[in-house]
Amino acid sequence: MNNREIGRQGEQLAQNFLEQHDYIILEKNFCCRYGEIDLIAQVNNYLSFIEVKFCSDQSFMPLEYKIDKFKQEKIKRTAQYYLKFRNVPFDFRFDVVLINEEEAKPEIKLIQNAFWTKERV
């Protein structure tokens, strides 16, 4: 299995997990010139831009190592592009799903409001 297939499998695990926690998936792998967002979902009165990351060891690394400032900025710019062309009647946030795939049954951790931005389109 190549990295792309592993990534898609992880995103499907994340999607299933999120749907069990009342997230409504609106978009998968949204791409534009600024980057890609793995999942975009509605949860309660928020639009959630979701980054999915795999962990290859037994403990979850601190978030700052999984999604550095450069990656956060790419996600923010991509989210701003998305919002510019959609009439979204609620606030947005950035969530992260970490998947530890070392276990027989993957461990999934959701971090809500993982990072933020002051800017809104």
PDB file of C-alpha atoms in Angstrom:
ATOM      1  CA  MET A   1       0.000   0.000   0.000  1.00  0.00           C
ATOM      2  CA  ASN A   2       1.464   3.388  -0.985  1.00  0.00           C
ATOM      3  CA  ASN A   3       1.324   6.623   1.042  1.00  0.00           C
ATOM      4  CA  ARG A   4      -1.682   7.964  -0.865  1.00  0.00           C
ATOM      5  CA  GLU A   5      -3.687   4.788  -0.201  1.00  0.00           C
ATOM      6  CA  ILE A   6      -2.685   4.846   3.461  1.00  0.00           C
ATOM      7  CA  GLY A   7      -3.748   8.497   3.648  1.00  0.00           C
ATOM      8  CA  ARG A   8      -7.146   7.772   2.101  1.00  0.00           C
ATOM      9  CA  GLN A   9      -7.646   4.859   4.483  1.00  0.00           C
ATOM     10  CA  GLY A  10      -6.819   7.123   7.434  1.00  0.00           C
ATOM     11  CA  GLU A  11      -9.179   9.819   6.194  1.00  0.00           C
ATOM     12  CA  GLN A  12     -11.949   7.221   5.958  1.00  0.00           C
ATOM     13  CA  LEU A  13     -11.252   6.124   9.560  1.00  0.00           C
ATOM     14  CA  ALA A  14     -11.363   9.780  10.626  1.00  0.00           C
ATOM     15  CA  GLN A  15     -14.601  10.371   8.718  1.00  0.00           C
ATOM     16  CA  ASN A  16     -16.293   7.377  10.358  1.00  0.00           C
ATOM     17  CA  PHE A  17     -15.111   8.540  13.788  1.00  0.00           C
ATOM     18  CA  LEU A  18     -16.302  12.109  13.215  1.00  0.00           C
ATOM     19  CA  GLU A  19     -19.711  11.009  11.944  1.00  0.00           C
ATOM     20  CA  GLN A  20     -20.145   9.018  15.168  1.00  0.00           C
ATOM     21  CA  HIS A  21     -19.519  12.308  17.009  1.00  0.00           C
ATOM     22  CA  ASP A  22     -22.211  14.285  15.140  1.00  0.00           C
ATOM     23  CA  TYR A  23     -20.000  15.788  12.432  1.00  0.00           C
ATOM     24  CA  ILE A  24     -21.683  16.108   9.030  1.00  0.00           C
ATOM     25  CA  ILE A  25     -19.034  15.725   6.329  1.00  0.00           C
ATOM     26  CA  LEU A  26     -19.493  18.340   3.593  1.00  0.00           C
ATOM     27  CA  GLU A  27     -16.266  17.951   1.595  1.00  0.00           C
ATOM     28  CA  LYS A  28     -13.378  15.512   1.318  1.00  0.00           C
ATOM     29  CA  ASN A  29      -9.945  16.525   0.042  1.00  0.00           C
ATOM     30  CA  PHE A  30     -10.886  20.093  -0.854  1.00  0.00           C
ATOM     31  CA  CYS A  31      -8.102  21.479  -3.065  1.00  0.00           C
ATOM     32  CA  CYS A  32      -7.298  24.911  -4.387  1.00  0.00           C
ATOM     33  CA  ARG A  33      -4.164  26.796  -5.349  1.00  0.00           C
ATOM     34  CA  TYR A  34      -3.351  27.382  -1.663  1.00  0.00           C
ATOM     35  CA  GLY A  35      -3.427  23.771  -0.530  1.00  0.00           C
ATOM     36  CA  GLU A  36      -5.679  20.931   0.541  1.00  0.00           C
ATOM     37  CA  ILE A  37      -7.975  20.340   3.493  1.00  0.00           C
ATOM     38  CA  ASP A  38      -8.624  16.694   4.291  1.00  0.00           C
ATOM     39  CA  LEU A  39     -12.197  17.060   5.557  1.00  0.00           C
ATOM     40  CA  ILE A  40     -14.673  19.909   5.918  1.00  0.00           C
ATOM     41  CA  ALA A  41     -17.633  19.270   8.191  1.00  0.00           C
ATOM     42  CA  GLN A  42     -20.456  20.927  10.043  1.00  0.00           C
ATOM     43  CA  VAL A  43     -20.707  20.245  13.758  1.00  0.00           C
ATOM     44  CA  ASN A  44     -23.279  22.091  15.820  1.00  0.00           C
ATOM     45  CA  ASN A  45     -22.999  25.724  14.704  1.00  0.00           C
ATOM     46  CA  TYR A  46     -19.438  25.470  13.386  1.00  0.00           C
ATOM     47  CA  LEU A  47     -17.809  24.757  10.097  1.00  0.00           C
ATOM     48  CA  SER A  48     -14.824  22.572  10.914  1.00  0.00           C
ATOM     49  CA  PHE A  49     -11.730  22.396   8.711  1.00  0.00           C
ATOM     50  CA  ILE A  50     -10.113  19.083   9.630  1.00  0.00           C
ATOM     51  CA  GLU A  51      -6.544  17.889   9.165  1.00  0.00           C
ATOM     52  CA  VAL A  52      -5.949  14.142   9.539  1.00  0.00           C
ATOM     53  CA  LYS A  53      -2.522  12.916  10.691  1.00  0.00           C
ATOM     54  CA  PHE A  54      -1.095   9.478  11.383  1.00  0.00           C
ATOM     55  CA  CYS A  55       1.174   8.681  14.306  1.00  0.00           C
ATOM     56  CA  SER A  56       3.589   5.831  13.850  1.00  0.00           C
ATOM     57  CA  ASP A  57       4.626   5.313  17.466  1.00  0.00           C
ATOM     58  CA  GLN A  58       2.837   4.338  20.662  1.00  0.00           C
ATOM     59  CA  SER A  59       2.338   7.892  21.914  1.00  0.00           C
ATOM     60  CA  PHE A  60       0.820  10.894  20.223  1.00  0.00           C
ATOM     61  CA  MET A  61       3.453  13.485  19.440  1.00  0.00           C
ATOM     62  CA  PRO A  62       2.673  17.043  20.495  1.00  0.00           C
ATOM     63  CA  LEU A  63       0.490  18.774  17.938  1.00  0.00           C
ATOM     64  CA  GLU A  64       3.147  21.349  17.081  1.00  0.00           C
ATOM     65  CA  TYR A  65       5.302  18.552  15.647  1.00  0.00           C
ATOM     66  CA  LYS A  66       2.492  17.097  13.572  1.00  0.00           C
ATOM     67  CA  ILE A  67       1.208  20.359  12.108  1.00  0.00           C
ATOM     68  CA  ASP A  68       3.828  23.081  12.087  1.00  0.00           C
ATOM     69  CA  LYS A  69       3.188  26.806  11.549  1.00  0.00           C
ATOM     70  CA  PHE A  70       3.810  26.485   7.796  1.00  0.00           C
ATOM     71  CA  LYS A  71       1.170  23.744   7.478  1.00  0.00           C
ATOM     72  CA  GLN A  72      -1.250  25.719   9.661  1.00  0.00           C
ATOM     73  CA  GLU A  73      -0.861  28.752   7.388  1.00  0.00           C
ATOM     74  CA  LYS A  74      -1.559  26.625   4.301  1.00  0.00           C
ATOM     75  CA  ILE A  75      -4.697  25.248   5.924  1.00  0.00           C
ATOM     76  CA  LYS A  76      -5.817  28.747   6.966  1.00  0.00           C
ATOM     77  CA  ARG A  77      -5.310  30.159   3.449  1.00  0.00           C
ATOM     78  CA  THR A  78      -7.174  27.228   1.931  1.00  0.00           C
ATOM     79  CA  ALA A  79     -10.022  27.701   4.427  1.00  0.00           C
ATOM     80  CA  GLN A  80     -10.205  31.412   3.610  1.00  0.00           C
ATOM     81  CA  TYR A  81     -10.456  30.556  -0.083  1.00  0.00           C
ATOM     82  CA  TYR A  82     -13.250  28.079   0.682  1.00  0.00           C
ATOM     83  CA  LEU A  83     -15.154  30.639   2.777  1.00  0.00           C
ATOM     84  CA  LYS A  84     -14.798  33.330   0.128  1.00  0.00           C
ATOM     85  CA  PHE A  85     -16.982  31.377  -2.297  1.00  0.00           C
ATOM     86  CA  ARG A  86     -19.497  29.912   0.129  1.00  0.00           C
ATOM     87  CA  ASN A  87     -22.217  31.571   2.167  1.00  0.00           C
ATOM     88  CA  VAL A  88     -21.432  30.056   5.565  1.00  0.00           C
ATOM     89  CA  PRO A  89     -23.867  31.280   8.238  1.00  0.00           C
ATOM     90  CA  PHE A  90     -21.795  30.142  11.217  1.00  0.00           C
ATOM     91  CA  ASP A  91     -18.314  30.400  12.690  1.00  0.00           C
ATOM     92  CA  PHE A  92     -15.470  28.141  11.715  1.00  0.00           C
ATOM     93  CA  ARG A  93     -12.681  26.354  13.510  1.00  0.00           C
ATOM     94  CA  PHE A  94      -9.718  24.088  12.824  1.00  0.00           C
ATOM     95  CA  ASP A  95      -9.803  20.557  14.208  1.00  0.00           C
ATOM     96  CA  VAL A  96      -7.202  17.808  13.970  1.00  0.00           C
ATOM     97  CA  VAL A  97      -7.670  14.044  14.011  1.00  0.00           C
ATOM     98  CA  LEU A  98      -4.610  12.022  15.058  1.00  0.00           C
ATOM     99  CA  ILE A  99      -4.599   8.302  14.320  1.00  0.00           C
ATOM    100  CA  ASN A 100      -2.184   5.938  16.040  1.00  0.00           C
ATOM    101  CA  GLU A 101      -1.972   3.020  13.634  1.00  0.00           C
ATOM    102  CA  GLU A 102       0.488   0.904  15.634  1.00  0.00           C
ATOM    103  CA  GLU A 103      -2.296  -0.780  17.595  1.00  0.00           C
ATOM    104  CA  ALA A 104      -4.367  -3.694  16.298  1.00  0.00           C
ATOM    105  CA  LYS A 105      -7.314  -1.327  16.555  1.00  0.00           C
ATOM    106  CA  PRO A 106      -6.320   2.237  15.584  1.00  0.00           C
ATOM    107  CA  GLU A 107      -6.530   4.799  18.373  1.00  0.00           C
ATOM    108  CA  ILE A 108      -8.169   8.017  17.219  1.00  0.00           C
ATOM    109  CA  LYS A 109      -7.802  11.347  19.011  1.00  0.00           C
ATOM    110  CA  LEU A 110      -9.814  14.465  18.106  1.00  0.00           C
ATOM    111  CA  ILE A 111      -8.364  17.875  18.952  1.00  0.00           C
ATOM    112  CA  GLN A 112     -10.992  20.581  18.570  1.00  0.00           C
ATOM    113  CA  ASN A 113      -9.873  24.172  18.011  1.00  0.00           C
ATOM    114  CA  ALA A 114      -6.340  22.900  17.441  1.00  0.00           C
ATOM    115  CA  PHE A 115      -5.257  26.297  16.125  1.00  0.00           C
ATOM    116  CA  TRP A 116      -7.016  29.487  15.131  1.00  0.00           C
ATOM    117  CA  THR A 117      -6.918  32.600  13.027  1.00  0.00           C
ATOM    118  CA  LYS A 118      -8.242  36.103  13.567  1.00  0.00           C
ATOM    119  CA  GLU A 119      -8.873  36.584   9.872  1.00  0.00           C
ATOM    120  CA  ARG A 120     -12.204  36.006   8.198  1.00  0.00           C
ATOM    121  CA  VAL A 121     -12.950  36.576   4.541  1.00  0.00           C
TER     122      VAL A 121
END
